Amino acid sequence: MAQFQEVIRQELENSMKQDLERLQATACKAEAEITRKDFEGFMKLFHRFLQEKGPSVDWGKIQRPPEDSHLNKTYNTDVPLVLMNSFNTDEDTDKILQKYTHCRVKIHTFNQSRYPRINKESLLPIAKDMSKMGDNADTWYPPGHGDIYASFYNSGLLDKLIAEGKEYIFVSNIDNLGATVDLYILNHLMSQPNGKRCEFVMEVTDKTRADVKVQDFLMRFESIPDMLELDHLTVSGDVTFGKNVCLKGTVIIIANHGDRIDIPAGAVLENKIVSGNLRILDH
């Protein structure tokens, strides 16, 4: 049965590839390259669709950009605002952005990929050509927020910003009014020596409910450790941290089954492996 299903999946993928090639052949020269990239991304998504089933996702609505840029105004800097559109909203967004030309912020836009809708029965594209008008208007769709990385790269805007010296991006849904740039986190990222990234690994082995796990996790810290110079942290087993603990470099803490490790208050662990049993008792 599994072998038969695999043959069917391969046949569907081959048919889809042929139909996409037929559609791509109708694209104008200016759209040919971006269409090719879109269809490459769509084929990967279609492959996943055939492999597994998952729930649908409701995406938020795009709202207008802010009137001013707090970062640029406060710190006299040049942080651009980048908006990801779909082919459905691109023209309307361009019209709206005309009223923001006086603002102290550069606004860039790029489009999500354009993927073909597929027939439920045949699992092949509904569109007959690359047109977005008439009967073809509803035969294409933008794949959603998860497409930001691929479409940002494909648009060429990523290369442009890198060439301008930009190194970090802050990503948020535009309707998330609580989202803000945390300069403490940004400074922490920029302070990592030799471009190293922080890596954290937490192993959860019990079978309790998730909200019980979170509460148990928080109770293991009397205060959040100083991790400014930490590169890698692995914690496994029954481990607790006292106040004002400092972790640097690579730190691995492993409590054996049935044992417990209490990291004492004020402890400084730099490039250390702690294992076995360590108890700090009140007396």
mmCIF file of C-alpha atoms in Angstrom:
data_model
loop_
_atom_site.group_PDB
_atom_site.id
_atom_site.type_symbol
_atom_site.label_atom_id
_atom_site.label_comp_id
_atom_site.label_asym_id
_atom_site.label_seq_id
_atom_site.Cartn_x
_atom_site.Cartn_y
_atom_site.Cartn_z
ATOM 1 C CA MET A 1 0.000 0.000 0.000
ATOM 2 C CA ALA A 2 2.786 2.414 0.934
ATOM 3 C CA GLN A 3 4.601 1.654 -2.332
ATOM 4 C CA PHE A 4 1.421 2.283 -4.330
ATOM 5 C CA GLN A 5 0.895 5.630 -2.554
ATOM 6 C CA GLU A 6 4.466 6.632 -3.311
ATOM 7 C CA VAL A 7 3.951 5.880 -7.021
ATOM 8 C CA ILE A 8 0.789 8.009 -7.026
ATOM 9 C CA ARG A 9 2.624 10.871 -5.291
ATOM 10 C CA GLN A 10 5.426 10.756 -7.839
ATOM 11 C CA GLU A 11 2.949 10.788 -10.712
ATOM 12 C CA LEU A 12 1.150 13.781 -9.197
ATOM 13 C CA GLU A 13 4.422 15.648 -8.725
ATOM 14 C CA ASN A 14 5.486 14.928 -12.309
ATOM 15 C CA SER A 15 2.101 16.109 -13.641
ATOM 16 C CA MET A 16 2.300 19.239 -11.489
ATOM 17 C CA LYS A 17 5.814 19.988 -12.761
ATOM 18 C CA GLN A 18 4.667 19.678 -16.373
ATOM 19 C CA ASP A 19 1.701 21.984 -15.807
ATOM 20 C CA LEU A 20 3.880 24.562 -14.066
ATOM 21 C CA GLU A 21 6.320 24.495 -16.968
ATOM 22 C CA ARG A 22 3.393 25.082 -19.319
ATOM 23 C CA LEU A 23 2.209 28.039 -17.226
ATOM 24 C CA GLN A 24 5.717 29.464 -16.946
ATOM 25 C CA ALA A 25 6.031 29.433 -20.714
ATOM 26 C CA THR A 26 3.182 31.986 -20.859
ATOM 27 C CA ALA A 27 4.961 34.462 -18.567
ATOM 28 C CA CYS A 28 6.386 37.637 -20.074
ATOM 29 C CA LYS A 29 10.156 38.072 -20.105
ATOM 30 C CA ALA A 30 10.080 40.477 -17.144
ATOM 31 C CA GLU A 31 8.248 37.918 -14.970
ATOM 32 C CA ALA A 32 10.078 34.799 -16.126
ATOM 33 C CA GLU A 33 12.766 34.650 -13.429
ATOM 34 C CA ILE A 34 10.557 35.511 -10.456
ATOM 35 C CA THR A 35 7.970 33.033 -11.740
ATOM 36 C CA ARG A 36 10.608 30.339 -11.867
ATOM 37 C CA LYS A 37 11.568 31.005 -8.244
ATOM 38 C CA ASP A 38 7.924 31.076 -7.174
ATOM 39 C CA PHE A 39 7.253 27.737 -8.806
ATOM 40 C CA GLU A 40 10.350 26.183 -7.219
ATOM 41 C CA GLY A 41 8.980 27.176 -3.818
ATOM 42 C CA PHE A 42 5.517 25.937 -4.765
ATOM 43 C CA MET A 43 6.859 22.526 -5.802
ATOM 44 C CA LYS A 44 8.488 22.130 -2.382
ATOM 45 C CA LEU A 45 5.207 23.073 -0.712
ATOM 46 C CA PHE A 46 3.245 20.724 -2.987
ATOM 47 C CA HIS A 47 5.638 17.909 -2.127
ATOM 48 C CA ARG A 48 4.982 18.488 1.584
ATOM 49 C CA PHE A 49 1.240 18.648 0.919
ATOM 50 C CA LEU A 50 1.349 15.205 -0.669
ATOM 51 C CA GLN A 51 3.460 13.805 2.166
ATOM 52 C CA GLU A 52 1.392 14.985 5.122
ATOM 53 C CA LYS A 53 -1.860 16.679 6.044
ATOM 54 C CA GLY A 54 -2.148 19.597 8.436
ATOM 55 C CA PRO A 55 -4.616 22.220 9.682
ATOM 56 C CA SER A 56 -5.268 25.406 7.736
ATOM 57 C CA VAL A 57 -3.942 28.720 9.076
ATOM 58 C CA ASP A 58 -5.818 32.032 9.383
ATOM 59 C CA TRP A 59 -3.511 34.963 8.582
ATOM 60 C CA GLY A 60 -3.899 38.483 10.001
ATOM 61 C CA LYS A 61 -4.850 41.505 7.905
ATOM 62 C CA ILE A 62 -2.232 43.988 6.737
ATOM 63 C CA GLN A 63 -2.667 47.473 8.179
ATOM 64 C CA ARG A 64 -1.196 50.836 7.304
ATOM 65 C CA PRO A 65 2.362 51.671 8.433
ATOM 66 C CA PRO A 66 2.968 54.081 11.360
ATOM 67 C CA GLU A 67 3.177 57.824 10.803
ATOM 68 C CA ASP A 68 6.700 58.062 12.176
ATOM 69 C CA SER A 69 9.657 55.876 13.122
ATOM 70 C CA HIS A 70 10.433 55.920 16.841
ATOM 71 C CA LEU A 71 13.910 54.411 16.362
ATOM 72 C CA ASN A 72 15.021 56.852 13.680
ATOM 73 C CA LYS A 73 13.680 59.865 15.550
ATOM 74 C CA THR A 74 15.012 58.877 18.972
ATOM 75 C CA TYR A 75 18.452 57.624 17.936
ATOM 76 C CA ASN A 76 19.018 59.715 14.785
ATOM 77 C CA THR A 77 19.498 56.603 12.698
ATOM 78 C CA ASP A 78 18.207 55.106 9.448
ATOM 79 C CA VAL A 79 16.183 51.955 10.101
ATOM 80 C CA PRO A 80 13.990 51.145 7.078
ATOM 81 C CA LEU A 81 10.473 49.734 7.209
ATOM 82 C CA VAL A 82 9.959 46.717 4.967
ATOM 83 C CA LEU A 83 6.449 45.533 4.070
ATOM 84 C CA MET A 84 5.662 42.173 2.532
ATOM 85 C CA ASN A 85 2.675 42.371 0.190
ATOM 86 C CA SER A 86 0.855 39.929 -2.013
ATOM 87 C CA PHE A 87 0.125 40.470 -5.693
ATOM 88 C CA ASN A 88 -3.441 41.265 -4.556
ATOM 89 C CA THR A 89 -2.442 44.180 -2.300
ATOM 90 C CA ASP A 90 0.719 45.536 -3.945
ATOM 91 C CA GLU A 91 -0.889 48.273 -6.055
ATOM 92 C CA ASP A 92 -3.139 49.495 -3.235
ATOM 93 C CA THR A 93 -0.174 49.574 -0.839
ATOM 94 C CA ASP A 94 1.878 51.669 -3.267
ATOM 95 C CA LYS A 95 -0.953 54.206 -3.462
ATOM 96 C CA ILE A 96 -1.258 54.424 0.329
ATOM 97 C CA LEU A 97 2.492 54.811 0.794
ATOM 98 C CA GLN A 98 2.489 58.003 -1.262
ATOM 99 C CA LYS A 99 1.200 59.884 1.807
ATOM 100 C CA TYR A 100 4.205 58.716 3.839
ATOM 101 C CA THR A 101 6.923 60.088 1.556
ATOM 102 C CA HIS A 102 7.535 62.938 4.012
ATOM 103 C CA CYS A 103 8.203 60.596 6.944
ATOM 104 C CA ARG A 104 11.673 60.023 8.274
ATOM 105 C CA VAL A 105 11.788 56.390 7.298
ATOM 106 C CA LYS A 106 12.577 54.564 4.081
ATOM 107 C CA ILE A 107 9.773 52.170 3.172
ATOM 108 C CA HIS A 108 10.498 49.179 0.983
ATOM 109 C CA THR A 109 8.010 46.628 -0.284
ATOM 110 C CA PHE A 110 8.322 43.193 -1.802
ATOM 111 C CA ASN A 111 5.787 40.593 -2.817
ATOM 112 C CA GLN A 112 5.062 37.140 -1.547
ATOM 113 C CA SER A 113 5.376 34.338 -4.048
ATOM 114 C CA ARG A 114 2.489 33.703 -6.435
ATOM 115 C CA TYR A 115 1.359 30.093 -6.200
ATOM 116 C CA PRO A 116 -1.290 28.396 -8.378
ATOM 117 C CA ARG A 117 -4.482 27.083 -6.843
ATOM 118 C CA ILE A 118 -4.983 23.402 -7.592
ATOM 119 C CA ASN A 119 -8.036 21.377 -8.482
ATOM 120 C CA LYS A 120 -9.265 19.274 -5.566
ATOM 121 C CA GLU A 121 -9.852 16.225 -7.766
ATOM 122 C CA SER A 122 -6.943 16.284 -10.210
ATOM 123 C CA LEU A 123 -4.464 18.077 -7.898
ATOM 124 C CA LEU A 124 -3.283 20.102 -10.902
ATOM 125 C CA PRO A 125 -3.241 23.907 -11.430
ATOM 126 C CA ILE A 126 -6.539 25.562 -12.307
ATOM 127 C CA ALA A 127 -4.898 28.484 -14.132
ATOM 128 C CA LYS A 128 -4.544 28.276 -17.895
ATOM 129 C CA ASP A 129 -1.863 30.958 -18.172
ATOM 130 C CA MET A 130 0.017 33.494 -16.023
ATOM 131 C CA SER A 131 -2.655 36.192 -16.347
ATOM 132 C CA LYS A 132 -4.185 37.663 -13.170
ATOM 133 C CA MET A 133 -7.255 39.070 -14.888
ATOM 134 C CA GLY A 134 -10.686 37.752 -15.794
ATOM 135 C CA ASP A 135 -11.305 34.063 -15.194
ATOM 136 C CA ASN A 136 -7.722 33.696 -13.998
ATOM 137 C CA ALA A 137 -8.067 36.248 -11.192
ATOM 138 C CA ASP A 138 -8.863 33.688 -8.492
ATOM 139 C CA THR A 139 -6.572 30.932 -9.717
ATOM 140 C CA TRP A 140 -3.479 32.283 -7.913
ATOM 141 C CA TYR A 141 -2.779 32.840 -4.212
ATOM 142 C CA PRO A 142 -0.024 34.162 -1.919
ATOM 143 C CA PRO A 143 1.274 31.362 0.378
ATOM 144 C CA GLY A 144 1.238 33.396 3.615
ATOM 145 C CA HIS A 145 3.610 34.788 6.252
ATOM 146 C CA GLY A 146 5.867 31.741 6.272
ATOM 147 C CA ASP A 147 6.957 32.705 2.767
ATOM 148 C CA ILE A 148 8.781 35.783 4.067
ATOM 149 C CA TYR A 149 12.274 34.276 3.986
ATOM 150 C CA ALA A 150 12.141 32.850 0.478
ATOM 151 C CA SER A 151 10.347 35.819 -1.075
ATOM 152 C CA PHE A 152 12.551 38.363 0.745
ATOM 153 C CA TYR A 153 15.602 36.636 -0.703
ATOM 154 C CA ASN A 154 14.112 36.183 -4.183
ATOM 155 C CA SER A 155 13.079 39.834 -4.382
ATOM 156 C CA GLY A 156 16.697 41.035 -4.310
ATOM 157 C CA LEU A 157 15.876 43.396 -1.441
ATOM 158 C CA LEU A 158 17.852 41.292 1.035
ATOM 159 C CA ASP A 159 21.022 41.690 -1.032
ATOM 160 C CA LYS A 160 20.361 45.428 -1.339
ATOM 161 C CA LEU A 161 20.036 45.904 2.430
ATOM 162 C CA ILE A 162 23.107 43.786 3.126
ATOM 163 C CA ALA A 163 25.058 45.931 0.655
ATOM 164 C CA GLU A 164 23.932 48.970 2.665
ATOM 165 C CA GLY A 165 25.466 47.439 5.793
ATOM 166 C CA LYS A 166 22.307 46.092 7.423
ATOM 167 C CA GLU A 167 22.910 42.990 9.582
ATOM 168 C CA TYR A 168 19.772 42.381 11.670
ATOM 169 C CA ILE A 169 16.051 42.317 10.936
ATOM 170 C CA PHE A 170 13.067 42.474 13.273
ATOM 171 C CA VAL A 171 10.100 40.485 11.938
ATOM 172 C CA SER A 172 6.519 40.946 13.113
ATOM 173 C CA ASN A 173 2.974 40.705 11.814
ATOM 174 C CA ILE A 174 1.926 44.263 11.045
ATOM 175 C CA ASP A 175 -1.243 43.861 13.117
ATOM 176 C CA ASN A 176 0.733 42.856 16.221
ATOM 177 C CA LEU A 177 0.493 46.192 18.039
ATOM 178 C CA GLY A 178 2.519 44.909 20.978
ATOM 179 C CA ALA A 179 5.598 44.110 18.917
ATOM 180 C CA THR A 180 8.606 46.345 19.469
ATOM 181 C CA VAL A 181 12.355 46.294 18.976
ATOM 182 C CA ASP A 182 14.075 45.305 22.233
ATOM 183 C CA LEU A 183 17.461 47.038 22.224
ATOM 184 C CA TYR A 184 18.668 44.858 25.112
ATOM 185 C CA ILE A 185 18.238 41.748 22.973
ATOM 186 C CA LEU A 186 19.837 43.469 19.979
ATOM 187 C CA ASN A 187 22.852 44.557 22.036
ATOM 188 C CA HIS A 188 23.156 41.025 23.385
ATOM 189 C CA LEU A 189 23.270 39.608 19.859
ATOM 190 C CA MET A 190 25.816 42.164 18.732
ATOM 191 C CA SER A 191 28.055 41.559 21.761
ATOM 192 C CA GLN A 192 28.686 37.888 20.953
ATOM 193 C CA PRO A 193 32.465 37.413 20.390
ATOM 194 C CA ASN A 194 33.656 36.478 16.891
ATOM 195 C CA GLY A 195 30.127 36.391 15.571
ATOM 196 C CA LYS A 196 29.189 33.379 17.706
ATOM 197 C CA ARG A 197 25.546 32.637 18.249
ATOM 198 C CA CYS A 198 23.983 31.618 21.523
ATOM 199 C CA GLU A 199 22.636 28.097 21.540
ATOM 200 C CA PHE A 200 20.358 26.703 24.227
ATOM 201 C CA VAL A 201 19.184 23.118 24.585
ATOM 202 C CA MET A 202 16.551 22.099 27.128
ATOM 203 C CA GLU A 203 15.543 18.468 27.567
ATOM 204 C CA VAL A 204 12.084 17.726 28.978
ATOM 205 C CA THR A 205 11.552 14.075 29.841
ATOM 206 C CA ASP A 206 8.463 13.977 32.072
ATOM 207 C CA LYS A 207 4.968 13.347 30.720
ATOM 208 C CA THR A 208 3.081 16.077 32.526
ATOM 209 C CA ARG A 209 0.976 18.738 30.782
ATOM 210 C CA ALA A 210 2.807 21.614 29.065
ATOM 211 C CA ASP A 211 1.592 24.364 31.528
ATOM 212 C CA VAL A 212 2.828 22.190 34.413
ATOM 213 C CA LYS A 213 6.222 21.958 32.560
ATOM 214 C CA VAL A 214 6.505 25.744 32.215
ATOM 215 C CA GLN A 215 5.743 26.332 35.882
ATOM 216 C CA ASP A 216 8.256 23.683 36.928
ATOM 217 C CA PHE A 217 10.855 25.224 34.628
ATOM 218 C CA LEU A 218 10.430 28.718 36.097
ATOM 219 C CA MET A 219 10.623 27.425 39.656
ATOM 220 C CA ARG A 220 14.141 26.139 38.974
ATOM 221 C CA PHE A 221 15.540 29.687 38.762
ATOM 222 C CA GLU A 222 15.790 32.018 41.770
ATOM 223 C CA SER A 223 16.842 34.648 39.226
ATOM 224 C CA ILE A 224 17.710 34.588 35.527
ATOM 225 C CA PRO A 225 21.425 33.735 35.105
ATOM 226 C CA ASP A 226 23.846 36.167 33.472
ATOM 227 C CA MET A 227 24.283 34.632 29.997
ATOM 228 C CA LEU A 228 25.848 37.557 28.137
ATOM 229 C CA GLU A 229 29.037 35.590 27.367
ATOM 230 C CA LEU A 230 27.344 32.197 27.011
ATOM 231 C CA ASP A 231 27.809 30.306 23.722
ATOM 232 C CA HIS A 232 26.168 26.947 24.463
ATOM 233 C CA LEU A 233 24.079 25.617 27.338
ATOM 234 C CA THR A 234 22.802 22.076 27.830
ATOM 235 C CA VAL A 235 20.766 21.244 30.936
ATOM 236 C CA SER A 236 19.376 17.758 31.545
ATOM 237 C CA GLY A 237 17.697 16.261 34.584
ATOM 238 C CA ASP A 238 16.773 17.727 37.974
ATOM 239 C CA VAL A 239 18.739 21.009 38.020
ATOM 240 C CA THR A 240 18.092 24.273 39.905
ATOM 241 C CA PHE A 241 19.862 27.649 39.783
ATOM 242 C CA GLY A 242 20.466 30.014 42.701
ATOM 243 C CA LYS A 243 20.526 33.802 42.476
ATOM 244 C CA ASN A 244 23.096 35.708 40.415
ATOM 245 C CA VAL A 245 24.560 32.675 38.632
ATOM 246 C CA CYS A 246 26.872 33.534 35.718
ATOM 247 C CA LEU A 247 27.277 31.206 32.727
ATOM 248 C CA LYS A 248 30.049 31.695 30.163
ATOM 249 C CA GLY A 249 31.366 29.834 27.148
ATOM 250 C CA THR A 250 30.123 26.258 26.893
ATOM 251 C CA VAL A 251 28.293 24.939 29.965
ATOM 252 C CA ILE A 252 26.855 21.432 30.228
ATOM 253 C CA ILE A 253 24.913 20.407 33.348
ATOM 254 C CA ILE A 254 23.626 16.831 33.537
ATOM 255 C CA ALA A 255 21.959 15.375 36.625
ATOM 256 C CA ASN A 256 21.886 11.593 36.539
ATOM 257 C CA HIS A 257 18.579 9.783 36.999
ATOM 258 C CA GLY A 258 17.551 10.032 40.652
ATOM 259 C CA ASP A 259 20.159 12.717 41.389
ATOM 260 C CA ARG A 260 19.800 16.472 41.701
ATOM 261 C CA ILE A 261 22.147 19.366 40.973
ATOM 262 C CA ASP A 262 21.746 22.725 42.761
ATOM 263 C CA ILE A 263 23.890 25.476 41.240
ATOM 264 C CA PRO A 264 24.691 27.717 44.242
ATOM 265 C CA ALA A 265 23.964 31.443 44.339
ATOM 266 C CA GLY A 266 26.737 33.569 42.853
ATOM 267 C CA ALA A 267 28.379 30.626 41.072
ATOM 268 C CA VAL A 268 30.380 31.363 37.909
ATOM 269 C CA LEU A 269 30.517 28.488 35.419
ATOM 270 C CA GLU A 270 32.809 29.031 32.442
ATOM 271 C CA ASN A 271 33.469 26.182 29.989
ATOM 272 C CA LYS A 272 32.385 23.648 32.611
ATOM 273 C CA ILE A 273 30.723 20.248 32.649
ATOM 274 C CA VAL A 274 28.760 19.516 35.820
ATOM 275 C CA SER A 275 27.359 16.014 36.283
ATOM 276 C CA GLY A 276 26.300 13.596 39.005
ATOM 277 C CA ASN A 277 24.831 14.945 42.217
ATOM 278 C CA LEU A 278 25.285 18.348 43.879
ATOM 279 C CA ARG A 279 22.955 19.475 46.655
ATOM 280 C CA ILE A 280 23.018 22.823 48.468
ATOM 281 C CA LEU A 281 21.002 22.447 51.675
ATOM 282 C CA ASP A 282 19.696 25.150 54.019
ATOM 283 C CA HIS A 283 21.165 24.983 57.537
#
